[in-house]
mmCIF file of C-alpha atoms in Angstrom:
data_model
loop_
_atom_site.group_PDB
_atom_site.id
_atom_site.type_symbol
_atom_site.label_atom_id
_atom_site.label_comp_id
_atom_site.label_asym_id
_atom_site.label_seq_id
_atom_site.Cartn_x
_atom_site.Cartn_y
_atom_site.Cartn_z
ATOM 1 C CA MET A 1 -111.526 -15.054 -28.844
ATOM 2 C CA ASN A 2 -112.212 -18.681 -28.131
ATOM 3 C CA LEU A 3 -109.011 -19.721 -29.893
ATOM 4 C CA VAL A 4 -107.036 -17.144 -27.953
ATOM 5 C CA ASP A 5 -108.538 -18.251 -24.637
ATOM 6 C CA LEU A 6 -107.853 -21.869 -25.488
ATOM 7 C CA TRP A 7 -104.275 -21.071 -26.408
ATOM 8 C CA LEU A 8 -103.722 -19.097 -23.193
ATOM 9 C CA THR A 9 -105.236 -21.872 -21.123
ATOM 10 C CA ARG A 10 -103.009 -24.494 -22.704
ATOM 11 C CA SER A 11 -99.942 -22.232 -22.403
ATOM 12 C CA LEU A 12 -100.638 -21.678 -18.709
ATOM 13 C CA SER A 13 -101.070 -25.384 -18.159
ATOM 14 C CA MET A 14 -97.828 -26.169 -19.974
ATOM 15 C CA CYS A 15 -96.025 -23.507 -17.950
ATOM 16 C CA LEU A 16 -97.246 -24.942 -14.664
ATOM 17 C CA LEU A 17 -96.361 -28.433 -15.797
ATOM 18 C CA LEU A 18 -92.879 -27.348 -16.808
ATOM 19 C CA GLN A 19 -92.368 -25.561 -13.500
ATOM 20 C CA SER A 20 -93.451 -28.645 -11.581
ATOM 21 C CA PHE A 21 -91.122 -30.773 -13.673
ATOM 22 C CA VAL A 22 -88.161 -28.458 -12.960
ATOM 23 C CA LEU A 23 -88.891 -28.461 -9.223
ATOM 24 C CA MET A 24 -89.169 -32.238 -9.266
ATOM 25 C CA ILE A 25 -85.778 -32.507 -10.986
ATOM 26 C CA LEU A 26 -84.206 -30.131 -8.468
ATOM 27 C CA CYS A 27 -85.639 -32.037 -5.533
ATOM 28 C CA PHE A 28 -84.573 -35.352 -7.033
ATOM 29 C CA HIS A 29 -81.095 -33.931 -7.664
ATOM 30 C CA SER A 30 -80.771 -32.738 -4.063
ATOM 31 C CA ALA A 31 -82.013 -36.064 -2.736
ATOM 32 C CA SER A 32 -79.639 -38.024 -4.941
ATOM 33 C CA MET A 33 -76.699 -35.829 -3.804
ATOM 34 C CA CYS A 34 -77.453 -36.267 -0.109
ATOM 35 C CA PRO A 35 -74.849 -38.523 1.608
ATOM 36 C CA LYS A 36 -75.974 -41.915 2.849
ATOM 37 C CA GLY A 37 -77.489 -41.748 6.315
ATOM 38 C CA CYS A 38 -78.023 -37.972 6.118
ATOM 39 C CA LEU A 39 -81.092 -35.809 5.595
ATOM 40 C CA CYS A 40 -81.015 -32.834 3.232
ATOM 41 C CA SER A 41 -83.407 -29.923 3.178
ATOM 42 C CA HIS A 42 -83.632 -26.417 1.759
ATOM 43 C CA SER A 43 -84.098 -23.569 4.217
ATOM 44 C CA GLY A 44 -82.032 -20.511 3.427
ATOM 45 C CA GLY A 45 -79.672 -22.831 1.601
ATOM 46 C CA LEU A 46 -78.939 -26.543 1.629
ATOM 47 C CA ASN A 47 -78.942 -28.026 5.135
ATOM 48 C CA VAL A 48 -77.269 -31.409 5.527
ATOM 49 C CA SER A 49 -77.972 -33.211 8.772
ATOM 50 C CA CYS A 50 -75.912 -36.308 9.529
ATOM 51 C CA SER A 51 -76.455 -36.293 13.308
ATOM 52 C CA ASN A 52 -76.533 -39.688 15.063
ATOM 53 C CA ALA A 53 -75.792 -41.480 11.794
ATOM 54 C CA ASN A 54 -73.082 -43.770 13.244
ATOM 55 C CA LEU A 55 -70.521 -42.201 10.930
ATOM 56 C CA LYS A 56 -66.880 -43.130 11.572
ATOM 57 C CA GLU A 57 -65.494 -40.556 9.160
ATOM 58 C CA ILE A 58 -66.609 -37.357 7.450
ATOM 59 C CA PRO A 59 -68.479 -38.122 4.177
ATOM 60 C CA ARG A 60 -66.541 -37.190 1.063
ATOM 61 C CA ASP A 61 -69.643 -36.807 -1.133
ATOM 62 C CA LEU A 62 -71.072 -33.729 0.554
ATOM 63 C CA PRO A 63 -73.029 -31.457 -1.833
ATOM 64 C CA PRO A 64 -70.937 -28.397 -2.829
ATOM 65 C CA GLU A 65 -73.856 -26.044 -2.126
ATOM 66 C CA THR A 66 -74.085 -27.115 1.539
ATOM 67 C CA VAL A 67 -74.626 -24.162 3.886
ATOM 68 C CA LEU A 68 -75.313 -25.886 7.206
ATOM 69 C CA LEU A 69 -73.614 -29.194 8.020
ATOM 70 C CA TYR A 70 -74.397 -31.205 11.144
ATOM 71 C CA LEU A 71 -72.049 -34.106 11.873
ATOM 72 C CA ASP A 72 -72.542 -34.194 15.641
ATOM 73 C CA SER A 73 -73.062 -37.284 17.816
ATOM 74 C CA ASN A 74 -71.157 -39.713 15.608
ATOM 75 C CA GLN A 75 -67.931 -41.727 15.932
ATOM 76 C CA ILE A 76 -65.644 -39.498 13.858
ATOM 77 C CA THR A 77 -62.044 -39.545 15.145
ATOM 78 C CA SER A 78 -60.198 -37.186 12.793
ATOM 79 C CA ILE A 79 -60.588 -34.255 10.407
ATOM 80 C CA PRO A 80 -58.406 -34.863 7.307
ATOM 81 C CA ASN A 81 -56.705 -32.236 5.189
ATOM 82 C CA GLU A 82 -58.981 -30.289 2.792
ATOM 83 C CA ILE A 83 -62.029 -32.421 3.582
ATOM 84 C CA PHE A 84 -64.305 -29.352 3.219
ATOM 85 C CA LYS A 85 -62.421 -27.618 0.391
ATOM 86 C CA ASP A 86 -65.369 -27.738 -2.078
ATOM 87 C CA LEU A 87 -67.968 -26.383 0.354
ATOM 88 C CA HIS A 88 -67.501 -22.717 -0.494
ATOM 89 C CA GLN A 89 -70.912 -21.717 0.908
ATOM 90 C CA LEU A 90 -70.550 -23.477 4.256
ATOM 91 C CA ARG A 91 -71.459 -21.230 7.185
ATOM 92 C CA VAL A 92 -72.193 -23.619 10.055
ATOM 93 C CA LEU A 93 -70.226 -26.776 10.887
ATOM 94 C CA ASN A 94 -71.139 -28.884 13.898
ATOM 95 C CA LEU A 95 -68.705 -31.685 14.811
ATOM 96 C CA SER A 96 -69.497 -31.842 18.522
ATOM 97 C CA LYS A 97 -69.947 -35.048 20.549
ATOM 98 C CA ASN A 98 -67.669 -37.239 18.447
ATOM 99 C CA GLY A 99 -64.360 -38.897 19.310
ATOM 100 C CA ILE A 100 -62.145 -36.476 17.394
ATOM 101 C CA GLU A 101 -58.498 -36.667 18.441
ATOM 102 C CA PHE A 102 -56.645 -35.409 15.350
ATOM 103 C CA ILE A 103 -57.127 -32.282 13.255
ATOM 104 C CA ASP A 104 -54.776 -32.026 10.296
ATOM 105 C CA GLU A 105 -52.983 -28.774 9.491
ATOM 106 C CA HIS A 106 -55.163 -27.921 6.454
ATOM 107 C CA ALA A 107 -58.406 -29.456 7.710
ATOM 108 C CA PHE A 108 -60.424 -26.248 7.206
ATOM 109 C CA LYS A 109 -58.802 -25.095 3.982
ATOM 110 C CA GLY A 110 -61.464 -23.671 1.653
ATOM 111 C CA VAL A 111 -63.978 -22.781 4.377
ATOM 112 C CA ALA A 112 -61.906 -20.736 6.823
ATOM 113 C CA GLU A 113 -63.102 -17.448 5.331
ATOM 114 C CA THR A 114 -66.817 -18.281 4.987
ATOM 115 C CA LEU A 115 -67.413 -20.349 8.119
ATOM 116 C CA GLN A 116 -69.314 -18.461 10.826
ATOM 117 C CA THR A 117 -69.780 -21.146 13.469
ATOM 118 C CA LEU A 118 -67.550 -24.119 14.251
ATOM 119 C CA ASP A 119 -68.463 -26.525 17.041
ATOM 120 C CA LEU A 120 -65.748 -28.954 18.162
ATOM 121 C CA SER A 121 -66.881 -29.287 21.763
ATOM 122 C CA ASP A 122 -67.150 -32.594 23.623
ATOM 123 C CA ASN A 123 -64.431 -34.465 21.744
ATOM 124 C CA ARG A 124 -61.015 -35.909 22.646
ATOM 125 C CA ILE A 125 -58.775 -33.185 21.255
ATOM 126 C CA GLN A 126 -55.555 -32.718 23.238
ATOM 127 C CA SER A 127 -53.593 -30.604 20.792
ATOM 128 C CA VAL A 128 -53.701 -29.329 17.220
ATOM 129 C CA HIS A 129 -51.190 -28.099 14.670
ATOM 130 C CA LYS A 130 -50.385 -24.425 15.231
ATOM 131 C CA ASN A 131 -51.726 -23.602 11.728
ATOM 132 C CA ALA A 132 -54.905 -25.688 11.950
ATOM 133 C CA PHE A 133 -57.161 -22.654 12.551
ATOM 134 C CA ASN A 134 -55.245 -20.144 10.424
ATOM 135 C CA ASN A 135 -57.518 -17.480 8.859
ATOM 136 C CA LEU A 136 -60.534 -18.998 10.583
ATOM 137 C CA LYS A 137 -63.181 -16.289 11.036
ATOM 138 C CA ALA A 138 -65.744 -18.516 12.738
ATOM 139 C CA ARG A 139 -66.789 -18.341 16.345
ATOM 140 C CA ALA A 140 -65.346 -21.609 17.610
ATOM 141 C CA ARG A 141 -66.591 -23.794 20.432
ATOM 142 C CA ILE A 142 -63.792 -26.084 21.634
ATOM 143 C CA ALA A 143 -64.741 -26.641 25.282
ATOM 144 C CA ASN A 144 -64.940 -30.033 27.000
ATOM 145 C CA ASN A 145 -61.818 -31.454 25.384
ATOM 146 C CA PRO A 146 -58.779 -32.841 27.277
ATOM 147 C CA TRP A 147 -56.508 -29.997 26.177
ATOM 148 C CA HIS A 148 -52.759 -30.047 26.814
ATOM 149 C CA CYS A 149 -51.858 -26.418 27.490
ATOM 150 C CA ASP A 150 -48.550 -25.466 25.915
ATOM 151 C CA CYS A 151 -47.010 -22.931 23.544
ATOM 152 C CA THR A 152 -48.742 -24.443 20.493
ATOM 153 C CA LEU A 153 -52.207 -24.086 22.010
ATOM 154 C CA GLN A 154 -51.367 -20.523 23.023
ATOM 155 C CA GLN A 155 -50.418 -19.698 19.427
ATOM 156 C CA VAL A 156 -53.548 -21.405 18.081
ATOM 157 C CA LEU A 157 -55.909 -19.466 20.329
ATOM 158 C CA ARG A 158 -54.209 -16.161 19.578
ATOM 159 C CA SER A 159 -54.736 -16.736 15.846
ATOM 160 C CA MET A 160 -58.471 -17.339 16.212
ATOM 161 C CA ALA A 161 -61.302 -14.824 16.115
ATOM 162 C CA SER A 162 -62.928 -14.182 19.511
ATOM 163 C CA ASN A 163 -59.875 -15.823 21.075
ATOM 164 C CA HIS A 164 -60.599 -14.348 24.518
ATOM 165 C CA GLU A 165 -64.013 -16.038 24.735
ATOM 166 C CA THR A 166 -62.669 -19.265 23.239
ATOM 167 C CA ALA A 167 -59.646 -19.392 25.565
ATOM 168 C CA ASN A 168 -61.826 -18.747 28.598
ATOM 169 C CA ASN A 169 -63.757 -21.973 27.896
ATOM 170 C CA VAL A 170 -60.646 -24.126 27.517
ATOM 171 C CA ILE A 171 -59.696 -26.118 30.614
ATOM 172 C CA CYS A 172 -56.172 -27.516 30.807
ATOM 173 C CA LYS A 173 -56.391 -31.271 31.328
ATOM 174 C CA THR A 174 -52.588 -31.322 31.376
ATOM 175 C CA SER A 175 -49.980 -28.590 30.976
ATOM 176 C CA VAL A 176 -46.264 -27.984 30.541
ATOM 177 C CA LEU A 177 -46.559 -26.442 34.000
ATOM 178 C CA ASP A 178 -48.096 -28.917 36.445
ATOM 179 C CA GLU A 179 -49.702 -26.167 38.505
ATOM 180 C CA HIS A 180 -51.861 -25.164 35.520
ATOM 181 C CA ALA A 181 -53.541 -28.567 35.177
ATOM 182 C CA GLY A 182 -57.266 -28.318 35.848
ATOM 183 C CA ARG A 183 -57.322 -24.538 35.421
ATOM 184 C CA PRO A 184 -58.824 -22.406 32.609
ATOM 185 C CA PHE A 185 -56.271 -21.757 29.893
ATOM 186 C CA LEU A 186 -56.818 -18.006 30.095
ATOM 187 C CA ASN A 187 -55.692 -17.964 33.733
ATOM 188 C CA ALA A 188 -52.661 -20.104 32.916
ATOM 189 C CA ALA A 189 -51.682 -17.843 30.015
ATOM 190 C CA ASN A 190 -51.991 -14.773 32.240
ATOM 191 C CA ASP A 191 -49.701 -16.330 34.842
ATOM 192 C CA ALA A 192 -46.962 -17.328 32.403
ATOM 193 C CA ASP A 193 -46.091 -16.978 28.738
ATOM 194 C CA LEU A 194 -46.029 -20.633 27.751
ATOM 195 C CA CYS A 195 -43.958 -19.882 24.644
ATOM 196 C CA ASN A 196 -41.093 -18.458 26.692
ATOM 197 C CA LEU A 197 -40.730 -21.386 29.047
ATOM 198 C CA PRO A 198 -38.218 -23.369 26.909
ATOM 199 C CA LYS A 199 -36.048 -20.266 26.505
ATOM 200 C CA LYS A 200 -36.090 -19.574 30.226
ATOM 201 C CA THR A 201 -35.307 -23.193 30.987
ATOM 202 C CA THR A 202 -32.368 -23.044 28.576
ATOM 203 C CA ASP A 203 -31.127 -19.822 30.168
ATOM 204 C CA TYR A 204 -31.311 -21.364 33.609
ATOM 205 C CA ALA A 205 -29.470 -24.459 32.423
ATOM 206 C CA MET A 206 -26.728 -22.327 30.880
ATOM 207 C CA LEU A 207 -26.471 -20.278 34.063
ATOM 208 C CA VAL A 208 -26.182 -23.387 36.212
ATOM 209 C CA THR A 209 -23.583 -24.843 33.838
ATOM 210 C CA MET A 210 -21.522 -21.660 33.861
ATOM 211 C CA PHE A 211 -21.726 -21.455 37.648
ATOM 212 C CA GLY A 212 -20.585 -25.072 37.852
ATOM 213 C CA TRP A 213 -17.575 -24.390 35.616
ATOM 214 C CA PHE A 214 -16.712 -21.227 37.545
ATOM 215 C CA THR A 215 -16.877 -23.100 40.866
ATOM 216 C CA MET A 216 -14.658 -25.844 39.466
ATOM 217 C CA VAL A 217 -12.044 -23.342 38.233
ATOM 218 C CA ILE A 218 -12.000 -21.496 41.560
ATOM 219 C CA SER A 219 -11.678 -24.796 43.412
ATOM 220 C CA TYR A 220 -8.754 -25.808 41.222
ATOM 221 C CA VAL A 221 -6.992 -22.462 41.776
ATOM 222 C CA VAL A 222 -7.475 -22.689 45.541
ATOM 223 C CA TYR A 223 -6.218 -26.271 45.546
ATOM 224 C CA TYR A 224 -3.199 -25.306 43.411
ATOM 225 C CA VAL A 225 -2.251 -22.400 45.708
ATOM 226 C CA ARG A 226 -2.641 -24.476 48.836
ATOM 227 C CA GLN A 227 -0.649 -27.311 47.328
ATOM 228 C CA ASN A 228 2.193 -24.943 46.430
ATOM 229 C CA GLN A 229 2.136 -23.459 49.917
ATOM 230 C CA GLU A 230 2.348 -26.937 51.397
ATOM 231 C CA ASP A 231 5.264 -27.865 49.116
ATOM 232 C CA ALA A 232 7.057 -24.629 50.016
ATOM 233 C CA ARG A 233 6.549 -25.260 53.736
ATOM 234 C CA ARG A 234 7.891 -28.793 53.453
ATOM 235 C CA HIS A 235 10.913 -27.581 51.485
ATOM 236 C CA LEU A 236 11.638 -24.935 54.124
ATOM 237 C CA GLU A 237 11.390 -27.483 56.908
ATOM 238 C CA TYR A 238 13.726 -29.732 55.000
ATOM 239 C CA LEU A 239 16.312 -26.957 54.681
ATOM 240 C CA LYS A 240 16.057 -26.176 58.373
ATOM 241 C CA SER A 241 16.597 -29.815 59.230
ATOM 242 C CA LEU A 242 19.962 -29.926 57.442
ATOM 243 C CA PRO A 243 23.063 -29.725 59.813
ATOM 244 C CA SER A 244 24.847 -26.346 59.774
ATOM 245 C CA ARG A 245 28.383 -26.242 58.183
ATOM 246 C CA GLN A 246 31.344 -26.150 60.749
ATOM 247 C CA LYS A 247 34.765 -24.494 60.141
ATOM 248 C CA LYS A 248 37.838 -26.712 59.688
ATOM 249 C CA PRO A 249 40.883 -26.317 62.140
ATOM 250 C CA ASP A 250 43.277 -25.291 59.325
ATOM 251 C CA GLU A 251 40.978 -22.436 58.334
ATOM 252 C CA ALA A 252 40.966 -21.206 61.938
ATOM 253 C CA ASP A 253 44.857 -21.217 62.134
ATOM 254 C CA ASP A 254 45.106 -19.258 58.926
ATOM 255 C CA ILE A 255 42.785 -16.633 60.255
ATOM 256 C CA SER A 256 44.828 -16.343 63.472
ATOM 257 C CA THR A 257 48.157 -15.916 61.564
ATOM 258 C CA VAL A 258 46.767 -13.171 59.441
ATOM 259 C CA VAL A 259 45.639 -11.312 62.509
#
């Protein structure tokens, strides 16, 4: 029994030691994979916090198993194409309080289906490509940006989940219609379909052009008729001004003889 107890004791010790060694390797691996200036922790998945890290661009060495990613309060100015394509478990992405101005067309490729929350508030975004948020299932926060309200923004918001709530928080800094500047986008979109404005403008231009041509043709016809009337009047006056033809004396004698 003593040998058995000794063996069990040593086996248990080795098991605990091995478990500790594995955990140490995992922790070391996570720490070594954490981007510079960021803090990584495990709580329901890998959380990567890069808030207030003075980042000027999105790190390209983000761990693939990242679930929550905080990149807020930095100096990031753009979101490049496919920058998150390897983060297939990403659920929360916070990019608020940066200086983001540009979002490329395929910026969220690879995470559009899994992302649950996307925060782009308090940036410098004026417009985005109409396909930038395609297939995005996340609840997006895009308020407090200097949005330019036009057809593209209307298409973008319509393609997003919870578009009514998102659109209601968008304020038009500028707009294709001056009267919409400073108003919520939802009110502007209810007043006018921003995607039909170019067509209407073209129709009006064509109508004005056609009216101009029609007026010119009518004016020419009226001028032509009046000019002909004037020429006819002058010709008639000329004919009236000619002296009438008088009979010769010989013709009068001949007439008298015949009688």
